[in-house]
Amino acid sequence: MKTRLFASIAALLSTPLAASEPVMFCERPLTAQPIAENTWMVEGLREELSTSNCGHIGNQAFIATPNGTILIDSGSSPRFGETLKTLIAQHTSHPVRWVLNTHHHPDHFFGNAAFDEAEHLTLASTRALMARDREALIDNVERLTGRSLARSHIALPDTIEAGEVTLGSYPLTLYAMRGHSGGDLVIMDHATEVLFLGDMGFYQRAAATAHSPGLQQWQEELNDLLGLNARIAVPGHGPSAPSNTVLEQTAHYLAWLDQRLGNAASEGLGANHILAVEIPDAFNTIALTEYEFTRSVMQLYPRYEARLLWGTPQ
Amino acid sequence: MATPTPIITLPRLAAALPAFLAAFIWLIVMLPSPALATVNTAEQDPLDSFMWPVYRERFLGDAPVVFDERVIVSAPSFAEDSGQVPIELDARGLAANGEPITDIIAWVDLNPIPRLFHYSPMSHGLAKLSLNIRLEQASAVRVAVKQGDTWHVGGTYIEAEGGGCTTPGIAGADNDWENTFGELQGRLFATESEQRLRVRLSHPMDSGLIPSLPAFYVQSFELLDQQGQKVAALDIEASVSANPTLGLHMRPSAEGYVIGARDNNGNRFSIGLQP
Ligand SMILES: [Zn+2]
């Protein structure tokens, strides 16, 4: 019944401006793929921040509702945000009224400034991490993309609590998680059964673990998300796919990584011993696996040694 | 032999990949067959670093030098945290033939304190060692192993950039020594052929290069048998990471080993490890 109601609203909303010229960012067309009724995603390149991709590496999604458009994540620069705004206007005449930021990594909230007439919202835990890391993240994005950011335009969003929320008249369920970054907002749209994972989910692009409080916690939370039985998931990086497919790929990779690190630490081996292992075929088709695996080993191995070798809780 | 070993660049940029592959294929095609030999003359530095002649002279003196693939230096191709870069040396392939190995010296070409360590395997150490190092910038890392009167040199190149989803320097793991200063922890893992020792000393390893922080670092580790006889020795510099964590590989010993350490302020630390 709910679905039917939204279907009729969809009819009202489906009067986008004629998509005339392709929207370009960093010399490539920027496109929005429809993934459900009134719902689109914009997929970033499955790469690390670089001069050649101008920072367009993370996904964004938007939901057109009768009271305005809800944007989930805004990309890694105000300039990108401006381009995204133009793209959104090709698909819906409703301007963005809410920006939800899934976590504190720069490729997910540095584009907020382009939507200054909208409310910017995230979890309190995420906002605290944004405040902590803002300066270092700006430096990092500038260094890796070779472009300067208008520092004062990288502002922090307001906070919103997890649970059932209504934006305008549009209901969403927000989940507060921590596995990927220490403050991860996951958004469920029950009307379309789309789950917006932020970087809690990576699909066909290897998971980044730099700020994970622990791979076990991340895996437990992925398991909780599986229980939601969403139809489609939008990961933070990589294409959308059936929800279980996305969640299981992220979970399998993290389980493998967790096991490699745990085994090596328990045996008193050095980090290079782990780096020398062959990456299973199942993960080799995923973009950036070797790179992220190398990073994860360096980030996480001291913690595994502390826990498994020295017996110090961390 | 005029073909330098390619410097392994970060394979993370899809855009760079075709060029990387092309260079790789070119090298395979162009590589003359003598390159397959394990020993190389010292005339051409495989890592093509302008500092090679300087440090060769400073650390290795007039002794004969060969580049030798049996001196294996493992490291990640890039540093995620420039304060903690894990490296591993394995020269057991070299040790298996010929005279005993007497000295192992390692350095980073472009670090302000280039030298990393001087390891003397003596009677009980095997030619294998792992530890974490500091990397000021992308650089060649060298290990020279002395067998007889000849230095056998191996190395690797490490890029020095962190990634995008992360924020370098925020982790702050290097400051946790304050509450646990001087804590020396160790575990011994015995196999038939070796005893693997993993040792961690809580210590800041301040280099003295930061004006407000005087030099305060561990200078030496030594391995003793149960009779107190020194059976291997490792001198380190402040280019070794804070909270030095060592992987040592020793000949099997029924009673295990005692590990002692000393810093430049005269503090002494010690722990005994039994199989
Ligand atoms: Zn992230």
Coordinates of C-alpha atoms and ligand atoms in Angstrom, one line a residue:
Chain A
M1 CA 0.0 0.0 0.0
K2 CA 2.8 2.3 1.0
T3 CA 4.5 1.4 -2.3
R4 CA 1.5 2.4 -4.2
L5 CA 1.2 5.7 -2.5
F6 CA 4.8 6.4 -3.4
A7 CA 4.3 5.3 -6.9
S8 CA 1.6 8.0 -7.3
I9 CA 3.9 10.6 -5.8
A10 CA 6.5 9.4 -8.2
A11 CA 4.3 10.3 -11.1
L12 CA 3.9 13.8 -9.7
L13 CA 7.6 14.2 -9.3
S14 CA 8.8 12.8 -12.5
T15 CA 8.9 16.0 -14.3
P16 CA 12.7 16.7 -14.4
L17 CA 14.2 19.3 -16.5
A18 CA 15.0 18.1 -19.9
A19 CA 18.5 16.5 -19.6
S20 CA 20.1 18.5 -22.3
E21 CA 23.9 18.5 -22.1
P22 CA 25.9 16.0 -20.1
V23 CA 27.2 17.3 -16.8
M24 CA 30.9 17.1 -16.8
F25 CA 33.3 16.8 -13.8
C26 CA 37.0 16.4 -14.2
E27 CA 36.6 16.0 -18.0
R28 CA 34.3 13.0 -17.6
P29 CA 30.5 13.0 -17.7
L30 CA 28.9 12.7 -14.3
T31 CA 25.8 10.5 -14.4
A32 CA 23.1 9.5 -12.0
Q33 CA 21.8 5.9 -12.2
P34 CA 18.2 5.2 -11.2
I35 CA 18.1 2.5 -8.6
A36 CA 14.5 2.7 -7.3
E37 CA 11.5 5.0 -7.6
N38 CA 12.7 8.6 -7.3
T39 CA 16.1 7.3 -6.2
W40 CA 19.4 7.7 -7.9
M41 CA 23.0 7.1 -7.2
V42 CA 26.2 8.7 -8.6
E43 CA 29.1 6.3 -8.5
G44 CA 32.6 7.5 -7.8
L45 CA 35.6 6.0 -9.6
R46 CA 37.0 2.9 -7.9
E47 CA 40.2 4.6 -7.1
E48 CA 42.1 6.5 -4.4
L49 CA 42.0 10.3 -4.4
S50 CA 44.3 11.5 -7.1
T51 CA 44.9 14.4 -9.5
S52 CA 43.4 12.5 -12.4
N53 CA 40.0 11.9 -10.7
C54 CA 39.9 15.3 -9.0
G55 CA 38.7 13.5 -5.8
H56 CA 35.5 11.9 -7.3
I57 CA 35.9 8.5 -5.7
G58 CA 33.0 8.2 -3.3
N59 CA 29.3 7.5 -4.1
Q60 CA 26.4 9.8 -3.6
A61 CA 22.7 9.1 -3.7
F62 CA 19.5 11.2 -3.8
I63 CA 15.9 10.7 -3.2
A64 CA 13.4 13.1 -4.7
T65 CA 10.5 13.6 -2.2
P66 CA 7.4 15.8 -2.5
N67 CA 8.9 18.3 0.0
G68 CA 12.4 18.4 -1.5
T69 CA 15.3 16.2 -2.4
I70 CA 17.4 14.2 0.2
L71 CA 21.0 14.0 -0.7
I72 CA 23.2 11.3 0.9
D73 CA 26.9 12.3 0.9
S74 CA 28.3 15.2 -1.2
G75 CA 31.7 14.3 -2.6
S76 CA 35.1 15.5 -1.8
S77 CA 35.0 19.2 -2.7
P78 CA 32.6 22.2 -2.9
R79 CA 33.4 22.2 -6.6
F80 CA 32.2 18.7 -7.0
G81 CA 29.1 19.6 -4.9
E82 CA 28.3 22.3 -7.5
T83 CA 28.5 19.8 -10.3
L84 CA 26.4 17.3 -8.4
K85 CA 23.8 20.0 -7.8
T86 CA 23.5 20.6 -11.6
L87 CA 23.2 16.8 -12.2
I88 CA 20.5 16.5 -9.6
A89 CA 18.5 19.3 -11.2
Q90 CA 18.4 17.2 -14.4
H91 CA 16.5 14.5 -12.6
T92 CA 14.2 16.3 -10.3
S93 CA 12.8 19.8 -10.1
H94 CA 12.8 19.6 -6.2
P95 CA 15.9 21.3 -4.8
V96 CA 18.0 19.5 -2.2
R97 CA 16.6 20.4 1.2
W98 CA 18.6 17.8 3.3
V99 CA 22.1 16.5 3.1
L100 CA 22.9 13.5 5.2
N101 CA 26.6 12.7 5.6
T102 CA 27.3 9.0 6.4
H103 CA 30.7 9.6 8.0
H104 CA 33.6 11.9 8.5
H105 CA 35.8 10.9 5.5
P106 CA 36.4 13.8 3.1
D107 CA 34.9 12.2 0.0
H108 CA 31.6 12.1 1.8
F109 CA 31.0 15.6 3.2
F110 CA 33.4 18.1 1.6
G111 CA 30.8 18.9 -1.1
N112 CA 28.3 20.1 1.4
A113 CA 29.0 23.8 0.8
A114 CA 27.3 23.6 -2.6
F115 CA 24.0 23.0 -0.9
D116 CA 24.0 25.9 1.5
E117 CA 20.2 26.3 1.4
A118 CA 19.8 22.7 2.7
E119 CA 20.0 21.3 6.2
H120 CA 23.2 19.3 6.7
L121 CA 22.8 16.4 9.1
T122 CA 24.9 13.7 10.6
L123 CA 25.3 11.6 13.8
A124 CA 26.8 13.4 16.8
S125 CA 29.6 10.7 16.9
T126 CA 30.4 11.5 13.2
R127 CA 30.3 15.2 13.8
A128 CA 32.9 14.8 16.6
L129 CA 35.2 12.9 14.3
M130 CA 34.8 15.6 11.6
A131 CA 35.8 18.2 14.1
R132 CA 38.8 16.2 15.2
D133 CA 40.1 15.4 11.7
R134 CA 38.9 18.3 9.6
E135 CA 42.2 20.1 9.2
A136 CA 44.2 17.0 8.5
L137 CA 41.6 15.8 6.0
I138 CA 41.7 19.1 4.1
D139 CA 45.5 18.9 3.9
N140 CA 45.2 15.3 2.7
V141 CA 42.7 16.0 0.0
E142 CA 44.6 19.0 -1.2
R143 CA 47.9 17.0 -1.3
L144 CA 46.4 14.0 -3.2
T145 CA 44.2 15.9 -5.7
G146 CA 46.6 18.7 -6.2
R147 CA 43.7 21.3 -5.9
S148 CA 43.2 23.7 -3.1
L149 CA 39.9 23.8 -1.2
A150 CA 38.3 26.9 0.2
R151 CA 39.1 25.9 3.7
S152 CA 36.3 28.0 5.3
H153 CA 33.7 26.2 3.1
I154 CA 34.4 22.9 4.7
A155 CA 31.8 23.3 7.5
L156 CA 30.5 20.7 9.9
P157 CA 26.9 19.5 9.6
D158 CA 24.3 19.7 12.4
T159 CA 23.4 16.5 14.3
I160 CA 20.5 14.2 14.0
E161 CA 19.7 11.2 16.2
A162 CA 19.4 7.6 15.0
G163 CA 16.0 6.0 14.8
E164 CA 12.9 6.8 12.8
V165 CA 13.0 10.3 11.3
T166 CA 10.8 12.2 8.9
L167 CA 12.3 14.7 6.5
G168 CA 9.5 16.9 5.3
S169 CA 7.0 14.1 5.0
Y170 CA 9.4 11.4 4.0
P171 CA 10.2 8.7 6.5
L172 CA 13.7 7.1 6.9
T173 CA 15.3 4.8 9.5
L174 CA 18.7 5.9 10.6
Y175 CA 21.2 3.5 12.2
A176 CA 24.2 4.6 14.2
M177 CA 27.1 2.3 13.6
R178 CA 30.9 2.5 14.1
G179 CA 32.6 -0.3 12.1
H180 CA 34.2 1.6 9.3
S181 CA 35.1 5.0 10.8
G182 CA 34.0 5.1 14.4
G183 CA 30.8 7.0 13.4
D184 CA 28.8 5.6 10.6
L185 CA 25.3 6.6 9.6
V186 CA 23.4 3.9 7.7
I187 CA 20.1 4.9 6.2
M188 CA 17.2 2.5 5.4
D189 CA 14.4 3.7 3.1
H190 CA 11.5 1.2 3.8
A191 CA 9.4 2.7 0.9
T192 CA 11.9 1.5 -1.7
E193 CA 13.8 -1.1 0.4
V194 CA 17.0 0.6 -0.4
L195 CA 19.8 0.6 2.2
F196 CA 22.4 3.4 2.0
L197 CA 25.4 2.0 3.6
G198 CA 28.0 4.7 3.4
D199 CA 31.4 3.1 3.8
M200 CA 30.0 0.4 6.0
G201 CA 29.7 -1.4 2.7
F202 CA 32.3 -1.6 -0.1
Y203 CA 31.4 -3.4 -3.3
Q204 CA 33.9 -4.3 -6.0
R205 CA 36.3 -1.9 -4.3
A206 CA 38.3 -3.0 -1.3
A207 CA 37.4 -1.8 2.1
A208 CA 39.4 0.9 3.8
T209 CA 40.1 0.3 7.4
A210 CA 42.2 3.3 8.7
H211 CA 39.7 4.4 11.3
S212 CA 37.9 1.2 12.1
P213 CA 37.6 0.6 15.8
G214 CA 38.0 -3.1 15.0
L215 CA 37.2 -5.5 12.2
Q216 CA 35.1 -7.7 14.6
Q217 CA 32.8 -4.9 15.4
W218 CA 32.4 -4.0 11.7
Q219 CA 31.6 -7.6 10.9
E220 CA 29.0 -7.8 13.7
E221 CA 27.3 -4.7 12.4
L222 CA 27.3 -6.0 8.8
N223 CA 25.5 -9.0 10.2
D224 CA 22.9 -6.8 11.8
L225 CA 22.4 -5.0 8.5
L226 CA 21.9 -8.4 6.7
G227 CA 18.9 -8.9 9.0
L228 CA 17.2 -5.8 7.5
N229 CA 16.7 -7.8 4.3
A230 CA 16.9 -4.7 2.1
R231 CA 16.4 -5.2 -1.6
I232 CA 19.2 -3.0 -2.9
A233 CA 22.2 -1.5 -1.2
V234 CA 24.2 1.5 -2.2
P235 CA 27.7 1.1 -0.9
G236 CA 30.0 4.0 -0.2
H237 CA 32.3 2.9 -3.0
G238 CA 31.5 0.7 -5.9
P239 CA 28.2 -0.1 -7.7
S240 CA 24.8 -0.8 -6.1
A241 CA 23.7 -4.4 -6.0
P242 CA 21.3 -6.7 -4.1
S243 CA 21.9 -5.8 -0.5
N244 CA 23.1 -9.3 0.6
T245 CA 25.6 -9.3 -2.2
V246 CA 27.2 -6.1 -1.1
L247 CA 27.1 -6.9 2.6
E248 CA 28.5 -10.4 2.1
Q249 CA 31.4 -9.2 -0.1
T250 CA 32.5 -6.6 2.5
A251 CA 32.0 -9.2 5.3
H252 CA 34.0 -11.9 3.6
Y253 CA 36.9 -9.6 2.9
L254 CA 37.0 -8.3 6.4
A255 CA 36.8 -11.9 7.8
W256 CA 39.7 -12.9 5.6
L257 CA 41.7 -9.8 6.6
D258 CA 40.9 -10.4 10.3
Q259 CA 42.1 -14.0 10.1
R260 CA 45.4 -13.2 8.3
L261 CA 46.2 -10.6 10.9
G262 CA 45.2 -12.7 13.8
N263 CA 47.1 -15.8 12.7
A264 CA 50.3 -13.9 12.0
A265 CA 50.2 -12.1 15.3
S266 CA 49.5 -15.3 17.2
E267 CA 52.6 -16.9 15.6
G268 CA 54.9 -14.0 16.3
L269 CA 55.5 -13.2 12.7
G270 CA 56.4 -9.8 11.2
A271 CA 54.0 -7.6 9.1
N272 CA 55.9 -8.4 5.9
H273 CA 55.0 -12.1 6.3
I274 CA 51.3 -11.1 6.0
L275 CA 52.0 -8.9 3.0
A276 CA 53.6 -11.8 1.3
V277 CA 50.5 -14.0 1.3
E278 CA 48.6 -14.5 -1.9
I279 CA 45.3 -12.6 -2.2
P280 CA 42.5 -15.1 -2.9
D281 CA 41.0 -14.9 -6.4
A282 CA 37.7 -14.0 -5.0
F283 CA 39.2 -10.6 -3.8
N284 CA 41.6 -10.1 -6.7
T285 CA 38.8 -9.0 -9.0
I286 CA 37.9 -6.2 -6.5
A287 CA 39.5 -2.8 -7.3
L288 CA 42.4 -1.7 -5.0
T289 CA 42.6 -5.0 -3.0
E290 CA 46.4 -5.1 -2.9
Y291 CA 46.6 -1.4 -2.0
E292 CA 44.0 -1.5 0.7
F293 CA 45.3 -4.8 2.0
T294 CA 48.8 -3.3 2.4
R295 CA 47.4 -0.3 4.2
S296 CA 45.2 -2.3 6.5
V297 CA 48.1 -4.5 7.5
M298 CA 50.2 -1.5 8.5
Q299 CA 47.3 0.2 10.3
L300 CA 46.0 -2.8 12.2
Y301 CA 48.8 -5.2 12.8
P302 CA 50.1 -3.4 16.0
R303 CA 46.7 -3.7 17.5
Y304 CA 46.5 -7.5 16.7
E305 CA 50.0 -7.9 18.3
A306 CA 48.9 -6.0 21.3
R307 CA 45.8 -8.2 21.8
L308 CA 47.2 -11.6 20.8
L309 CA 50.9 -11.4 21.6
W310 CA 51.3 -8.9 24.4
G311 CA 47.9 -9.4 26.0
T312 CA 47.2 -5.7 26.3
P313 CA 43.6 -4.9 25.5
Q314 CA 43.2 -2.2 22.8
Chain B
M1 CA 75.3 -4.7 -16.4
A2 CA 73.6 -1.5 -17.1
T3 CA 69.9 -2.4 -16.5
P4 CA 68.6 -0.9 -13.3
T5 CA 66.0 -2.8 -11.4
P6 CA 62.7 -0.9 -11.9
I7 CA 61.6 1.1 -8.9
I8 CA 58.3 -0.4 -7.9
T9 CA 55.8 2.4 -8.0
L10 CA 52.5 2.5 -6.1
P11 CA 50.2 0.2 -8.2
R12 CA 47.2 2.1 -7.0
L13 CA 46.5 4.5 -9.8
A14 CA 44.6 2.8 -12.5
A15 CA 45.9 5.5 -14.8
A16 CA 49.5 4.6 -14.1
L17 CA 49.0 0.9 -14.6
P18 CA 49.4 0.8 -18.3
A19 CA 52.6 2.7 -18.1
F20 CA 53.8 0.5 -15.3
L21 CA 53.0 -2.6 -17.3
A22 CA 54.6 -1.3 -20.4
A23 CA 57.8 -0.5 -18.4
F24 CA 57.7 -3.9 -16.9
I25 CA 57.3 -5.7 -20.3
W26 CA 60.1 -3.5 -21.7
L27 CA 62.4 -4.5 -18.9
I28 CA 61.7 -8.2 -19.4
V29 CA 62.3 -7.9 -23.2
M30 CA 65.4 -5.8 -22.8
L31 CA 66.9 -7.5 -19.8
P32 CA 70.1 -9.2 -20.9
S33 CA 70.5 -12.7 -19.6
P34 CA 73.4 -11.9 -17.1
A35 CA 70.8 -10.2 -15.0
L36 CA 69.5 -13.5 -14.0
A37 CA 72.6 -14.3 -12.1
T38 CA 72.3 -13.7 -8.4
V39 CA 75.4 -11.7 -8.0
N40 CA 76.0 -8.3 -9.6
T41 CA 78.9 -6.0 -9.6
A42 CA 78.6 -2.9 -7.5
E43 CA 79.1 -0.5 -10.4
Q44 CA 75.4 0.0 -11.1
D45 CA 73.0 0.5 -8.2
P46 CA 69.9 -1.4 -9.0
L47 CA 67.8 1.2 -7.1
D48 CA 69.6 4.0 -9.0
S49 CA 70.0 6.3 -6.0
F50 CA 72.4 9.2 -6.0
M51 CA 73.3 8.5 -2.4
W52 CA 74.6 5.0 -3.1
P53 CA 78.3 6.0 -3.6
V54 CA 78.3 8.2 -0.5
Y55 CA 77.0 5.5 1.9
R56 CA 78.9 2.8 0.2
E57 CA 82.1 4.6 1.1
R58 CA 80.9 5.6 4.6
F59 CA 79.4 2.3 5.8
L60 CA 81.2 -0.3 3.7
G61 CA 84.6 1.3 3.2
D62 CA 87.1 -0.2 0.8
A63 CA 85.8 -3.8 1.0
P64 CA 84.5 -5.5 -2.1
V65 CA 80.8 -5.0 -2.7
V66 CA 78.3 -7.0 -4.8
F67 CA 74.6 -6.6 -5.3
D68 CA 73.1 -9.9 -4.4
E69 CA 69.6 -11.2 -4.8
R70 CA 70.1 -13.5 -1.9
V71 CA 69.9 -10.5 0.4
I72 CA 66.2 -10.2 0.4
V73 CA 64.7 -7.0 1.9
S74 CA 60.9 -7.1 2.2
A75 CA 58.8 -4.0 2.8
P76 CA 55.5 -2.6 1.7
S77 CA 55.8 -0.7 -1.6
F78 CA 54.6 2.5 0.3
A79 CA 54.5 3.7 3.8
E80 CA 51.1 4.1 5.4
D81 CA 52.5 5.6 8.5
S82 CA 55.9 7.1 7.9
G83 CA 56.8 6.6 11.6
Q84 CA 56.2 2.8 11.5
V85 CA 57.3 1.0 8.3
P86 CA 57.9 -2.7 8.7
I87 CA 60.9 -4.1 7.0
E88 CA 62.4 -7.6 7.0
L89 CA 65.8 -8.8 6.0
D90 CA 66.4 -12.4 5.0
A91 CA 69.9 -13.5 3.9
R92 CA 69.6 -17.1 4.9
G93 CA 70.1 -18.1 1.3
L94 CA 73.5 -16.4 1.3
A95 CA 74.3 -17.8 4.7
A96 CA 73.6 -21.4 3.4
N97 CA 76.8 -21.2 1.3
G98 CA 80.3 -20.1 2.2
E99 CA 81.7 -18.5 5.2
P100 CA 79.7 -17.3 8.2
I101 CA 78.1 -13.9 8.1
T102 CA 79.7 -11.5 10.5
D103 CA 77.9 -8.2 10.1
I104 CA 74.7 -6.9 8.7
I105 CA 74.3 -3.1 8.2
A106 CA 71.1 -1.3 7.1
W107 CA 70.4 2.2 6.1
V108 CA 67.8 4.5 4.5
D109 CA 69.4 6.6 1.7
L110 CA 67.3 9.7 2.3
N111 CA 66.7 9.7 6.1
P112 CA 68.3 12.5 8.2
I113 CA 69.8 9.7 10.3
P114 CA 70.5 7.2 7.5
R115 CA 71.8 4.3 9.5
L116 CA 69.2 1.8 10.9
F117 CA 71.2 -0.9 12.6
H118 CA 74.3 -3.0 12.8
Y119 CA 73.6 -6.6 13.5
S120 CA 76.2 -9.1 14.6
P121 CA 74.7 -12.6 14.4
M122 CA 77.7 -14.0 16.2
S123 CA 77.4 -17.6 17.3
H124 CA 73.6 -18.0 17.5
G125 CA 71.8 -15.4 15.3
L126 CA 70.4 -16.4 11.9
A127 CA 70.6 -14.0 9.0
K128 CA 67.1 -12.9 9.3
L129 CA 65.6 -9.9 11.2
S130 CA 62.5 -7.7 11.1
L131 CA 61.8 -4.4 12.7
N132 CA 59.9 -1.1 12.0
I133 CA 61.7 2.0 10.7
R134 CA 61.0 5.7 10.2
L135 CA 60.9 6.9 6.6
E136 CA 61.4 10.7 6.2
Q137 CA 60.6 10.5 2.5
A138 CA 60.4 8.0 -0.4
S139 CA 63.7 6.3 -0.4
A140 CA 65.9 3.3 -1.1
V141 CA 66.4 1.0 2.0
R142 CA 69.6 -1.0 2.0
V143 CA 71.0 -4.0 3.7
A144 CA 74.6 -5.0 3.4
V145 CA 75.7 -8.4 4.6
K146 CA 79.3 -9.2 5.2
Q147 CA 80.4 -12.7 4.3
G148 CA 84.2 -13.2 4.4
D149 CA 85.6 -9.9 3.2
T150 CA 82.8 -9.1 0.8
W151 CA 79.6 -7.0 1.4
H152 CA 76.5 -8.5 -0.3
V153 CA 74.0 -5.8 -0.8
G154 CA 70.2 -6.0 -1.2
G155 CA 67.5 -3.4 -1.0
T156 CA 64.1 -2.1 -1.8
Y157 CA 62.4 1.1 -2.5
I158 CA 59.5 2.5 -0.4
E159 CA 57.2 5.3 -1.5
A160 CA 56.2 7.6 1.3
E161 CA 52.7 8.7 0.9
G162 CA 49.7 8.0 2.9
G163 CA 46.3 7.4 1.5
G164 CA 43.2 9.5 1.0
C165 CA 40.6 7.9 3.3
T166 CA 43.0 8.3 6.1
T167 CA 44.6 11.1 8.0
P168 CA 48.3 10.7 8.6
G169 CA 49.5 11.4 12.1
I170 CA 46.2 11.2 13.9
A171 CA 46.6 7.6 15.1
G172 CA 49.1 8.8 17.7
A173 CA 50.1 5.2 18.5
D174 CA 53.7 6.4 19.0
N175 CA 52.8 8.2 22.2
D176 CA 51.6 5.3 24.2
W177 CA 55.1 4.7 25.6
E178 CA 54.5 7.3 28.3
N179 CA 52.5 5.0 30.6
T180 CA 54.6 1.9 29.9
F181 CA 58.1 3.3 29.5
G182 CA 60.7 0.6 29.7
E183 CA 58.3 -2.3 29.5
L184 CA 60.1 -5.1 27.6
Q185 CA 57.8 -7.8 26.3
G186 CA 58.8 -10.9 24.5
R187 CA 57.6 -14.2 23.2
L188 CA 59.6 -17.2 21.9
F189 CA 58.2 -19.5 19.2
A190 CA 60.2 -22.6 18.6
T191 CA 60.4 -24.7 15.4
E192 CA 62.8 -27.4 14.6
S193 CA 65.2 -25.1 12.7
E194 CA 64.9 -21.9 14.7
Q195 CA 63.6 -20.0 17.7
R196 CA 61.7 -17.0 16.6
L197 CA 61.7 -14.2 19.1
R198 CA 59.3 -11.3 19.0
V199 CA 60.3 -8.5 21.3
R200 CA 58.8 -5.1 22.0
L201 CA 60.3 -2.3 24.1
S202 CA 58.2 0.6 25.2
H203 CA 60.5 3.6 24.4
P204 CA 60.1 6.9 22.5
M205 CA 63.2 6.6 20.4
D206 CA 63.6 10.4 20.3
S207 CA 66.2 11.2 17.7
G208 CA 67.3 14.6 19.1
L209 CA 66.5 16.2 15.7
I210 CA 63.4 18.0 17.1
P211 CA 64.9 21.0 19.1
S212 CA 62.7 20.6 22.2
L213 CA 63.3 16.9 22.5
P214 CA 66.8 15.7 23.4
A215 CA 68.0 12.5 21.9
F216 CA 66.6 9.6 24.0
Y217 CA 66.7 6.3 22.2
V218 CA 67.7 2.7 22.6
Q219 CA 71.2 2.0 21.3
S220 CA 71.6 -1.7 21.7
F221 CA 70.0 -5.0 22.2
E222 CA 72.0 -8.1 23.0
L223 CA 71.2 -11.7 23.2
L224 CA 72.7 -13.9 25.9
D225 CA 72.6 -17.6 26.5
Q226 CA 71.7 -18.9 30.0
Q227 CA 75.3 -18.7 31.1
G228 CA 75.3 -14.9 30.3
Q229 CA 77.5 -15.3 27.2
K230 CA 76.7 -12.8 24.5
V231 CA 75.6 -14.8 21.4
A232 CA 74.2 -12.0 19.1
A233 CA 74.2 -8.2 19.2
L234 CA 72.1 -5.5 17.5
D235 CA 73.0 -1.8 17.6
I236 CA 70.2 0.5 16.5
E237 CA 69.9 4.2 15.7
A238 CA 67.0 6.6 16.2
S239 CA 65.7 5.9 12.7
V240 CA 64.2 2.8 14.2
S241 CA 60.5 3.4 15.1
A242 CA 59.2 4.3 18.6
N243 CA 58.5 1.3 20.7
P244 CA 61.0 -0.9 18.8
T245 CA 59.5 -4.2 17.9
L246 CA 62.0 -6.8 16.8
G247 CA 61.6 -10.2 15.1
L248 CA 64.8 -12.1 15.8
H249 CA 65.7 -15.5 14.5
M250 CA 68.0 -17.6 16.6
R251 CA 69.5 -21.1 16.5
P252 CA 67.5 -23.5 18.7
S253 CA 68.6 -23.4 22.4
A254 CA 67.1 -25.7 25.0
E255 CA 67.2 -22.9 27.6
G256 CA 66.1 -20.1 25.4
Y257 CA 67.7 -16.6 25.5
V258 CA 68.0 -13.5 27.6
I259 CA 67.5 -10.2 25.8
G260 CA 69.1 -7.1 27.2
A261 CA 68.7 -3.5 25.9
R262 CA 70.3 -0.2 26.8
D263 CA 69.5 3.4 25.9
N264 CA 71.7 6.5 25.5
N265 CA 70.7 7.6 29.1
G266 CA 72.1 4.4 30.6
N267 CA 68.7 2.8 31.3
R268 CA 68.9 -1.0 31.0
F269 CA 66.1 -3.4 30.2
S270 CA 66.1 -7.2 30.2
I271 CA 63.8 -10.2 29.7
G272 CA 64.4 -14.0 29.6
L273 CA 62.5 -16.1 27.1
Q274 CA 62.3 -19.9 27.3
P275 CA 60.9 -22.3 24.7
Ligands
ZN1 ZN 35.3 6.2 4.5

